Amino acid sequence: MPNDRKINSTAACISFMLEGCEMKKVRSNSRMYSRFFVLDPDMRFLRWEPSKKDSEKAKIEIKSVKEVRVGKKTPVLRSNGLSDQFPDECAFSILYGDNYESLDLVATSADVVNAWVMGLRYLVSYGKHTLEAPEAGHPSLRTSWISSVFDLADLEKAGRIPVSRAVQLIKALNPGMKASTIELKFKELQKASERPGGEVACDLFVEAYCELCTRPEIFFLMVQFSSNKEYLGLKDLMIFLEVEQGMEGVTEEMCLEIIGKYEPSKEGREKGYMAIDGFTRYLLSSDCSIFDPQHRKVCQDMAQPLSHYYISSAHSACLLEDNFWGSSDISGYVSALRTGCRSLELVVWDGPDGEPVVYAGRSTTSRVPFRTVVGVIDQYAFEASDYPLILCLAVRCSPPQQRLMAQYMKKSLGAKLYLDPPDPEEAYLPSPERLKNKILIKGKKLPPNCHDSEGDVTDEDESLELSRRLGEDDKEQPEGGGLRRLRLSRELSELVSLCQSVTFRDFEASRRGQCYWEVCSFSEVEAGRFANECPEELVGYNKRFLSRIYPSAIRIDASNMNPQDFWKCGCQMVAMNYQTPGLMMDLNAAWFRQNGGCGYVLRPSIMREEVSYFSANAKDSLPGVPAQLLHLKIISGQNLPKPKGSGAKGEVVEPYVCAEIHGIPADCAEHRTKTALQSGDNPVFDESLEFQINLPELAVLRFVVLDDDYIGDEFIAQYTIPFECLQTGYRHVPLQALTGEPLPNATLFVHVAITDRRGGGRGHKRGLSVRKGRRVREYTSTKATGIKAIDEVFRTATQPLREATDLRENVQMIQTSRTLIESADAVYSKLIQAQQAGMDFHKELHRLEAKEGLKGRKLQKALESFAWNITVLKGQADLLKQAKAEALDNLWQIHNAGQSCGIGRNGSASPEPSRVRTPLEPIPETEGGSDVASC
């Protein structure tokens, strides 16, 4: 189909079929033959040629067509020899005759498929005569509305309006459309109709609007769900919202509300109809956003310990540019706080006239008074979030000016300062909920045995790096490279409570001696080494203690590290240079939008539980965490801007889309679409991509639109979203500039389907499809700890683990589903009993280790194996529980379908809905469940 071909009505589809086109006919022997397919002029037969058959046999009568299926939905198209030769969206099948024979076809594009499918379905449903109706004095819902808009603009009631007014009218109805595009369309239509001039009539206006403002991909989508192929009725809209958009509890009242909000025509609103323009408006609206609206407000448990959250953190927020010559300005703090940042770094130096100042670059002309910074923090601290703000003090000033710092903070922040001493009886930090509207000071504290007004403390590694970077290293650096000492005033020390800065020694020392209120800072290089060499230990450390990661001193350009490298190890505060846009800040900004933008995101449970195994460098699926498949179809783009710096190459861009997954190493992947050549501002990609996500809670999806034929910069736009915030179904992606600013009216139209989530083309959960690709069954097993008593307990779970895997993997037919439902409870109980028996050893673990003489690496291996076993048993039990719930759900749907078709057992009782929602409740043979299994 030519790129400029507009399919904006059912009649246009029929017209295309009458012209005919070449497609490939697929035979049952898996061979494909190119044939020319055409609809007869009388619209009674579909013919193809050339063919060895008699011309009278190479045809199908339209009235014999039983069904038209899109995709690889017949045995012929699903055969192994063909499945990888063409995309699903380019295939369709026509089922005809009393024996339901199939004509299987492969088109050159999804647009061609849509045109044929829509035209055939229309002819099958309504016949050829109804096509004449709109031209026979019965204007369509849409035509009537566009005409009424024209009449309102026709102020003189002359039946014509100036071209300039017509252009502005269409532009107002479709924001983002270029005036030059509309003007060109009017010139084309005026020339074709031989009616040049400065005015346009109503019919010309209607034609121009329909050609310019009909998006074929949305029109095809509407017709798939429409009962009459011209608009969506209430029932049509309900089915679309349930099956594609994944909405639950959809009612006619909800549909009427949507129609009333988005359908432009008065008649449509009154009758409960949604035509193409209302449907397009709805799909473009915030009500149909790809970002789940539940995540626009705080939606996570905020009563966990502070160490169980990722915390939005800024590094050198006062800088406007790089870390070397960048000037300091108070606006950086304001901007960071307004975007939900909950951890700010304040680098404080001795200033003139005895006043402490804040700066982080070498510029001496833009140092900000500490008093001013504290005042701004007081004003904006809780504007975007009520949850605690952590001020990380890097103190480089003398004790007298430290006392002034303490005075300013007490005076300005007052009751907001959290000064309560930590409770030594507790094991974890308080929760963000308990610390609401409180400001915590992270800094050094005088030792308990110091009773003077000031004393010596070890300097922080971060302060040392900062001094070296600025060339102001203290001359009192001790010889031999020992720890440098810092003079600290008691007044400043007393402001530090829950975030006392200490120097990190090693993981074993922290496990045995570090207090929960003590915080360690790690350089990017040091933390990166731990993440690569001992990720399990770093994850374990972060379960109880806060850690802050700051950028390497060599990043003098204020570039950013990849926060995912440290989030995957549980590091809470990864300090970012907010002033530097790009991929890393896109990931950071998107990540902290998922919990209402409050600056805190709850870590995955596998990284919080006291006894659990998680390796940040996992290259495969994780024990107990069900992998999910993300099916992503990039359909089209709208109003794409030109890349910056590409002014020399003319108006046309040749875009393509990259979809990237950022997360644990097993999930990191990137796929791209083909390039849309000479497509203007509204390219069509129509390409499907697929990703396997092993740890969904830590995955981020990023769309990047790039120019394949660029001069200068190839970047066009991007949008980044946490995987957990994705909504399934047909969605528009609101594109953003490199700086994160929204690009007006620039979008990508996509379709999203995710395993185990409603929507995306199925009205129920997308069950076990993630496992279809496996050829050899993989059994998860326990690991030896080297402690005999513990290993004997875990050995009892070997057989239940195999049984659980077999039960889940075997679910393909009704009988195996019934086996799963009947056997799941017993296997589940065995797994939980083994897990609980293992947990009984947890408190005595260190005693048992000493008894067995385990030390060093052997000791660490034993601890990891113990955590692995506990995680595997709990995870496999949870997966079995989930599999049983899905099996019950599937049988419930089969039962309903059977009853609807009259093929259920006479008198059989319907399965109670409550049984679907209690996954591990046994199903007695005497109840309806036994009949369900035999439907």
XYZ file of C-alpha atoms in Angstrom, residues 157-769:
613
model
C -23.717 32.198 6.366
C -22.483 32.267 2.772
C -21.721 28.550 2.573
C -17.999 29.328 2.239
C -15.227 30.375 4.631
C -11.755 31.814 3.972
C -8.959 29.256 3.591
C -7.040 30.900 6.462
C -10.017 30.377 8.785
C -10.437 26.788 7.619
C -6.746 26.138 8.295
C -6.959 27.561 11.815
C -10.128 25.565 12.470
C -8.540 22.225 11.548
C -5.388 23.153 13.456
C -7.479 23.926 16.559
C -9.250 20.574 16.273
C -5.920 18.734 15.867
C -3.177 20.413 17.901
C 0.262 19.635 16.548
C -0.707 19.567 12.888
C 1.337 22.025 10.823
C -0.517 24.865 9.123
C 1.575 24.306 5.977
C 0.316 20.708 5.756
C -3.316 21.853 5.966
C -2.808 24.631 3.396
C -1.218 22.168 0.980
C -4.156 19.774 1.346
C -6.670 22.542 0.530
C -4.668 23.489 -2.565
C -4.651 19.854 -3.731
C -8.400 19.449 -3.244
C -9.193 22.813 -4.852
C -7.095 21.893 -7.871
C -8.665 18.429 -8.150
C -12.192 19.862 -7.959
C -11.297 22.807 -10.202
C -12.433 25.281 -7.530
C -9.387 27.482 -6.845
C -9.684 30.611 -4.759
C -9.361 32.031 -1.276
C -12.462 30.306 0.118
C -13.630 26.734 0.658
C -17.093 25.204 0.705
C -18.445 22.796 3.290
C -17.935 19.639 1.238
C -14.296 20.546 0.560
C -13.748 21.289 4.258
C -15.234 17.925 5.254
C -13.076 16.095 2.710
C -9.911 17.878 3.854
C -10.649 17.184 7.509
C -11.311 13.479 6.898
C -8.113 13.043 4.878
C -5.922 15.002 7.276
C -7.351 13.938 10.613
C -8.092 10.246 10.142
C -5.363 8.036 11.505
C -5.775 4.715 9.645
C -4.342 2.645 12.520
C -7.002 4.011 14.901
C -9.733 3.673 12.295
C -8.818 0.006 11.752
C -8.801 -0.531 15.499
C -12.242 1.036 15.916
C -13.738 -1.084 13.146
C -12.408 -4.278 14.746
C -14.596 -3.609 17.772
C -17.470 -1.777 16.101
C -20.765 -3.508 15.497
C -21.662 -1.313 12.536
C -18.176 -0.289 11.343
C -18.884 3.457 11.677
C -18.744 4.013 15.423
C -18.469 2.220 18.769
C -21.664 1.571 20.666
C -21.760 1.082 24.435
C -21.277 -2.696 24.190
C -18.430 -2.256 21.688
C -16.646 0.202 23.962
C -17.122 -2.065 26.973
C -15.494 -4.988 25.150
C -12.578 -2.791 24.024
C -11.966 -1.462 27.540
C -12.076 -4.940 29.085
C -10.206 -6.983 26.486
C -7.602 -4.490 25.273
C -7.249 -1.867 27.993
C -7.478 -4.353 30.857
C -10.116 -2.401 32.796
C -12.117 -4.304 35.386
C -15.721 -3.741 36.380
C -16.598 -1.794 33.229
C -20.222 -0.627 33.166
C -22.396 1.139 30.615
C -22.392 4.178 32.907
C -18.598 4.344 32.729
C -18.738 4.109 28.930
C -21.348 6.863 28.752
C -19.091 9.043 30.868
C -16.155 8.453 28.505
C -18.324 9.151 25.447
C -19.694 12.318 27.068
C -16.153 13.508 27.737
C -14.523 12.777 24.362
C -17.156 12.374 21.622
C -17.371 15.752 19.824
C -20.779 15.278 18.166
C -23.916 16.093 20.115
C -25.811 13.232 18.478
C -23.108 10.743 19.496
C -23.153 11.915 23.102
C -26.934 11.691 23.269
C -27.148 8.227 21.700
C -24.075 6.726 23.359
C -21.999 6.429 20.176
C -18.270 7.114 19.824
C -17.063 7.812 16.273
C -13.473 7.938 15.051
C -12.732 11.482 16.302
C -13.985 10.802 19.810
C -12.130 7.492 19.869
C -8.907 9.215 18.760
C -9.323 11.882 21.441
C -9.869 9.229 24.088
C -6.766 7.259 23.069
C -4.706 10.470 23.206
C -6.062 11.544 26.593
C -4.546 11.190 30.049
C -7.351 8.699 30.840
C -5.660 6.356 28.372
C -2.066 7.089 29.388
C 0.607 4.395 29.236
C 1.524 5.389 32.809
C -0.732 3.665 35.355
C -2.608 6.447 37.201
C -2.437 4.450 40.463
C 1.275 5.310 40.551
C 0.631 9.052 40.329
C -0.004 9.028 44.071
C 1.835 7.276 46.896
C 0.851 3.624 46.405
C 3.545 1.638 48.237
C 3.844 0.550 51.855
C 5.621 3.445 53.591
C 5.855 1.744 56.994
C 8.981 -0.293 56.211
C 12.402 0.670 57.648
C 14.107 3.570 55.863
C 16.811 1.203 54.589
C 14.208 -0.708 52.540
C 13.660 2.192 50.119
C 15.493 3.759 47.230
C 15.864 7.464 48.022
C 16.023 10.167 45.341
C 19.418 11.819 45.884
C 21.250 14.809 44.406
C 24.980 15.446 44.191
C 26.223 19.054 44.024
C 22.685 20.332 43.462
C 23.946 23.910 43.740
C 25.952 23.599 40.507
C 24.462 24.855 37.258
C 27.116 23.264 35.008
C 30.129 21.005 35.513
C 31.993 20.179 38.710
C 35.081 22.195 37.782
C 34.088 25.645 36.573
C 30.355 25.405 37.176
C 28.822 28.281 39.115
C 26.793 27.708 42.276
C 23.227 28.900 42.494
C 20.342 28.471 44.893
C 17.945 27.518 42.035
C 19.539 24.055 41.817
C 18.254 23.183 45.303
C 14.792 24.559 44.517
C 14.564 22.532 41.310
C 15.746 19.318 42.985
C 13.315 19.658 45.904
C 10.399 20.408 43.575
C 11.053 17.194 41.646
C 10.867 15.135 44.852
C 14.581 14.836 45.701
C 14.931 13.596 49.313
C 18.686 13.681 49.825
C 20.719 16.849 49.236
C 24.458 17.321 49.547
C 25.703 20.574 51.146
C 29.430 21.227 50.790
C 30.185 23.952 53.364
C 33.373 26.041 53.493
C 34.729 28.924 55.515
C 33.376 32.111 53.991
C 34.266 35.775 54.250
C 33.232 37.803 57.305
C 32.939 34.608 59.341
C 29.884 33.382 57.403
C 29.917 29.772 56.100
C 29.281 29.381 52.362
C 28.174 26.543 50.073
C 29.852 25.732 46.778
C 31.147 22.691 44.905
C 32.945 24.125 41.853
C 36.135 26.162 41.540
C 34.275 29.372 40.750
C 34.874 31.826 43.594
C 32.368 34.381 42.364
C 29.200 32.361 42.963
C 29.431 31.003 46.477
C 26.047 30.869 48.212
C 25.738 31.810 51.920
C 24.835 28.773 54.031
C 22.144 30.825 55.765
C 20.425 31.423 52.391
C 20.579 27.727 51.462
C 18.982 26.689 54.767
C 16.210 29.263 54.268
C 15.413 27.867 50.819
C 15.402 24.306 52.173
C 12.993 25.359 54.911
C 10.678 26.856 52.265
C 10.705 23.990 49.748
C 11.619 20.890 51.818
C 8.124 19.399 51.832
C 6.481 21.073 48.845
C 6.655 17.949 46.636
C 6.806 15.256 49.338
C 5.976 14.896 53.031
C 8.548 12.168 53.533
C 11.870 12.789 55.309
C 14.597 14.909 53.735
C 18.219 13.928 54.373
C 20.820 16.735 54.335
C 24.287 15.278 53.705
C 26.809 17.688 55.186
C 30.330 17.705 53.762
C 31.911 20.055 56.304
C 35.115 21.875 55.236
C 34.798 24.864 57.552
C 36.272 25.693 60.961
C 34.506 25.016 64.313
C 33.422 28.686 64.782
C 31.617 28.636 61.444
C 30.263 25.152 62.228
C 28.575 26.689 65.277
C 26.975 29.273 63.005
C 25.774 26.441 60.746
C 24.095 24.750 63.727
C 22.475 28.028 64.804
C 21.087 28.714 61.327
C 19.656 25.203 61.012
C 18.032 25.321 64.457
C 16.561 28.747 63.798
C 15.277 28.123 60.250
C 14.343 24.446 60.402
C 13.268 24.331 64.046
C 10.878 21.489 64.815
C 11.486 19.950 61.384
C 14.900 18.740 62.558
C 14.860 15.168 63.823
C 16.982 15.211 66.989
C 15.723 12.165 68.940
C 18.614 9.820 69.785
C 18.434 6.374 68.144
C 16.926 3.563 70.214
C 19.614 0.893 70.764
C 16.846 -1.690 71.387
C 15.655 -1.378 67.788
C 17.267 -3.260 64.902
C 16.227 -1.045 61.980
C 15.749 2.623 61.143
C 12.262 4.146 61.552
C 9.967 4.188 58.517
C 9.376 7.123 56.163
C 5.826 7.237 57.545
C 7.117 7.800 61.085
C 9.599 10.412 59.878
C 7.118 12.453 57.836
C 7.951 16.173 57.615
C 11.288 15.616 59.359
C 14.760 16.648 58.223
C 17.624 14.271 59.052
C 21.201 15.522 59.189
C 23.833 13.113 57.832
C 27.258 13.935 59.158
C 30.059 13.161 61.592
C 29.399 12.866 65.324
C 31.737 13.308 68.286
C 32.567 10.069 70.126
C 30.648 9.424 73.379
C 33.821 9.856 75.469
C 34.401 13.398 74.177
C 33.019 16.011 76.591
C 34.681 19.135 75.169
C 33.048 21.822 73.013
C 34.843 20.372 69.989
C 36.903 17.332 69.089
C 38.634 15.354 66.343
C 36.786 12.958 64.045
C 37.912 11.096 60.919
C 37.122 12.935 57.705
C 34.732 11.361 55.213
C 36.102 9.818 52.053
C 33.736 11.976 49.994
C 35.070 15.185 51.542
C 38.625 14.090 50.800
C 37.782 13.421 47.138
C 36.036 16.779 46.913
C 39.056 18.605 48.322
C 41.404 16.876 45.902
C 39.133 17.694 42.978
C 39.080 21.381 43.871
C 42.814 21.536 44.560
C 42.230 22.587 48.162
C 43.491 19.484 49.918
C 44.287 20.141 53.564
C 47.982 20.490 54.223
C 47.466 18.646 57.488
C 47.105 15.347 55.661
C 49.034 12.911 57.879
C 52.157 11.352 56.490
C 51.912 7.734 55.476
C 48.404 8.105 54.018
C 46.431 7.537 57.243
C 42.931 8.842 57.892
C 42.749 12.611 57.967
C 41.283 14.226 61.070
C 38.617 16.921 61.121
C 37.851 19.321 63.957
C 34.108 19.115 64.754
C 32.040 21.383 67.021
C 29.659 19.882 69.555
C 26.754 22.077 68.364
C 26.933 20.594 64.865
C 27.550 17.074 66.192
C 24.356 17.194 68.272
C 22.226 17.733 65.163
C 23.230 14.290 63.839
C 20.941 11.472 65.000
C 19.815 8.692 62.638
C 22.374 9.240 59.864
C 25.783 9.225 61.517
C 28.567 9.055 58.922
C 31.156 6.330 59.537
C 34.008 4.901 57.489
C 33.371 1.535 55.847
C 35.889 -1.192 56.714
C 34.509 -4.460 55.361
C 31.240 -6.415 55.276
C 32.145 -8.749 58.117
C 33.006 -5.830 60.411
C 29.707 -4.131 59.502
C 27.740 -7.312 60.141
C 29.224 -7.671 63.614
C 29.683 -4.100 64.789
C 27.875 -1.450 62.731
C 24.821 0.219 64.313
C 21.678 0.609 62.232
C 21.850 4.441 62.462
C 25.358 4.571 60.997
C 25.690 5.421 57.293
C 28.603 4.701 54.957
C 29.396 6.601 51.777
C 31.035 4.804 48.861
C 32.700 6.255 45.810
C 31.307 5.115 42.484
C 34.530 3.147 41.854
C 34.515 1.390 45.235
C 30.805 0.537 45.068
C 31.248 -0.687 41.484
C 33.986 -3.045 42.632
C 31.749 -4.462 45.381
C 28.844 -4.789 42.918
C 31.002 -6.860 40.562
C 33.037 -8.917 43.033
C 30.618 -9.544 45.919
C 27.113 -8.391 44.930
C 25.370 -10.748 47.383
C 27.244 -9.203 50.321
C 26.405 -5.676 49.186
C 22.718 -6.621 48.877
C 22.809 -8.137 52.389
C 24.541 -5.054 53.810
C 21.870 -2.728 52.390
C 19.023 -4.654 54.022
C 19.857 -3.023 57.345
C 22.118 -0.046 56.649
C 21.823 3.022 54.463
C 24.514 3.521 51.857
C 25.224 6.584 49.741
C 27.026 6.325 46.401
C 28.681 9.492 45.083
C 30.180 10.091 41.607
C 33.853 9.543 40.892
C 36.118 12.599 41.190
C 37.114 12.171 37.543
C 33.598 13.207 36.455
C 34.605 16.874 36.294
C 32.046 17.358 33.486
C 29.268 16.439 35.978
C 28.315 13.399 33.918
C 26.239 10.754 35.673
C 26.846 7.163 36.654
C 24.236 4.538 35.831
C 22.017 4.333 38.937
C 20.843 0.837 37.934
C 24.367 -0.475 38.606
C 23.824 0.283 42.292
C 20.042 -0.049 42.652
C 20.410 -3.713 41.665
C 22.604 -4.121 44.791
C 20.083 -2.350 47.016
C 22.051 0.910 47.434
C 19.504 3.444 48.630
C 21.060 6.841 47.869
C 22.711 7.071 44.442
C 23.683 10.747 44.179
C 23.000 12.170 40.713
C 24.054 15.400 39.023
C 20.588 16.806 38.409
C 21.968 19.561 36.188
C 23.168 17.059 33.541
C 20.432 15.612 31.300
C 20.728 12.334 29.420
C 20.051 8.617 29.725
C 21.107 8.322 33.375
C 18.904 11.185 34.555
C 16.046 9.809 32.435
C 16.322 6.523 34.350
C 16.507 8.317 37.698
C 13.599 10.682 37.009
C 11.382 7.872 35.689
C 12.235 5.547 38.555
C 11.094 7.972 41.247
C 7.802 8.763 39.472
C 6.412 5.321 40.335
C 5.390 6.141 43.922
C 3.656 9.456 43.472
C 6.948 11.280 42.976
C 7.477 11.258 46.758
C 11.211 10.511 46.465
C 10.977 7.018 48.015
C 10.539 3.714 46.162
C 10.162 0.416 48.021
C 12.809 -2.114 47.017
C 11.794 -5.567 45.679
C 10.842 -7.988 48.458
C 13.651 -10.379 47.479
C 16.086 -7.574 48.422
C 14.379 -6.717 51.729
C 13.598 -10.027 53.415
C 16.022 -10.880 56.209
C 16.701 -14.336 54.785
C 16.642 -14.316 50.998
C 19.080 -14.882 48.170
C 19.549 -12.368 45.382
C 22.536 -11.936 43.082
C 22.625 -8.588 41.329
C 24.599 -10.126 38.447
C 22.122 -12.919 37.731
C 22.139 -13.835 34.032
C 18.913 -15.884 34.160
C 15.588 -16.109 35.960
C 15.604 -15.702 39.739
C 14.474 -18.354 42.234
C 10.842 -17.785 43.129
C 10.351 -14.733 40.879
C 8.133 -15.499 37.865
C 9.591 -14.094 34.642
C 7.242 -12.037 32.485
C 7.062 -11.466 28.755
C 6.591 -7.948 27.465
C 5.016 -7.895 24.004
C 5.454 -4.402 22.569
C 4.106 -3.241 19.230
C 5.363 0.128 17.993
C 2.550 1.234 15.694
C 3.141 4.862 14.710
C 4.515 8.260 15.702
C 2.766 11.613 15.805
C 4.143 15.161 15.346
C 7.783 14.161 15.735
C 10.126 17.183 15.863
C 13.361 17.485 13.922
C 16.565 16.668 15.799
C 18.423 19.669 17.166
C 21.259 20.779 14.936
C 19.717 19.207 11.840
C 18.541 22.407 10.200
C 20.652 21.825 7.104
C 18.874 18.651 6.005
C 15.418 19.934 5.165
C 12.023 19.130 6.627
C 11.894 15.330 6.408
C 13.205 13.041 9.155
C 13.664 9.295 8.779
C 12.954 8.040 12.295
C 13.247 4.699 13.976
C 12.428 3.657 17.538
C 14.697 1.871 19.997
C 13.046 0.121 22.927
C 15.483 -0.485 25.783
C 15.100 -2.483 28.982
C 17.322 -1.403 31.873
C 17.499 -3.606 34.970
C 19.490 -6.571 36.216
C 21.973 -7.967 33.634
C 19.577 -10.781 32.709
C 16.984 -8.193 31.637
C 19.099 -5.578 29.850
C 18.178 -5.646 26.157
C 17.512 -3.385 23.208
C 15.446 -3.829 20.045
C 14.779 -1.342 17.267
C 12.188 -0.914 14.566
C 12.875 -0.470 10.899
C 13.397 3.069 9.645
C 10.278 4.856 8.423
C 11.504 6.362 5.140
C 10.183 9.706 3.888
C 7.348 9.528 6.396
C 7.036 13.153 7.431
C 6.016 13.959 10.987
C 3.711 10.943 11.385
C 5.653 7.768 10.580
C 4.160 4.274 10.645
C 6.417 1.556 12.102
C 3.972 -1.301 12.756
C 6.618 -3.543 14.289
C 6.456 -6.004 17.188
C 9.203 -6.430 19.797
C 9.453 -8.872 22.681
C 11.402 -8.862 25.954
C 11.685 -11.348 28.810
C 11.745 -9.607 32.199
C 13.174 -11.698 35.041
C 12.907 -9.068 37.807
C 9.989 -6.811 36.838
C 10.231 -4.707 40.019
C 13.665 -3.416 38.989
C 13.105 -3.033 35.225
C 12.723 0.255 33.360
C 11.503 0.612 29.764
C 12.882 3.460 27.655
C 11.624 4.508 24.226
C 14.140 6.474 22.154
C 13.242 7.992 18.777
C 16.277 8.608 16.564
C 16.866 9.967 13.061
C 18.532 7.497 10.693
C 19.528 10.216 8.221
C 20.851 12.924 10.487
C 23.264 15.784 10.197
C 24.558 16.684 13.629
C 22.341 15.229 16.339
C 20.326 12.027 15.772
C 18.231 12.325 18.970
C 14.561 13.195 18.413
C 12.746 12.253 21.642
C 12.539 9.777 24.507
C 10.225 8.499 27.227
C 11.241 6.355 30.190
C 8.866 4.420 32.449
C 9.235 1.795 35.201
C 7.969 -1.599 34.069
C 5.562 -1.771 37.027
C 3.859 1.458 35.831
C 3.010 0.180 32.340
C -0.641 -0.115 31.364
C -1.574 -2.783 28.855
C -3.533 -2.208 25.670
C -3.391 0.592 23.108
C -1.548 3.572 24.550
C 0.104 6.812 23.486
C 3.596 7.474 24.799
C 4.079 11.201 25.609
C 7.527 11.961 24.230
C 10.027 14.179 26.011
C 13.070 16.203 25.017
C 16.610 15.337 26.113
C 16.146 17.596 29.148
C 13.003 15.735 30.222
C 10.655 18.518 29.140
C 7.426 17.362 27.419
C 7.304 17.789 23.634
C 3.845 19.219 22.833
C 1.663 16.750 20.921
C 4.608 14.435 20.110
C 3.644 10.816 20.826
C 4.242 7.187 19.939
C 1.212 4.936 19.487
C 1.952 1.491 20.910
C 0.277 -1.722 22.007
C 1.401 -3.356 25.254
C 0.739 -6.919 26.448
C 2.336 -8.405 29.570
C 2.241 -11.920 31.008
C -0.076 -12.200 34.018
C -1.756 -8.832 33.487
C -5.214 -8.160 32.184
C -5.613 -6.421 28.843
C -3.400 -6.395 25.796
C -5.894 -8.455 23.812
C -7.112 -10.852 26.489
C -9.754 -10.305 29.095
C -8.039 -12.563 31.593
C -4.515 -13.089 32.855
C -1.967 -14.085 30.253
C -0.986 -17.305 31.936
C 1.936 -19.587 31.294
C 3.096 -18.341 27.884
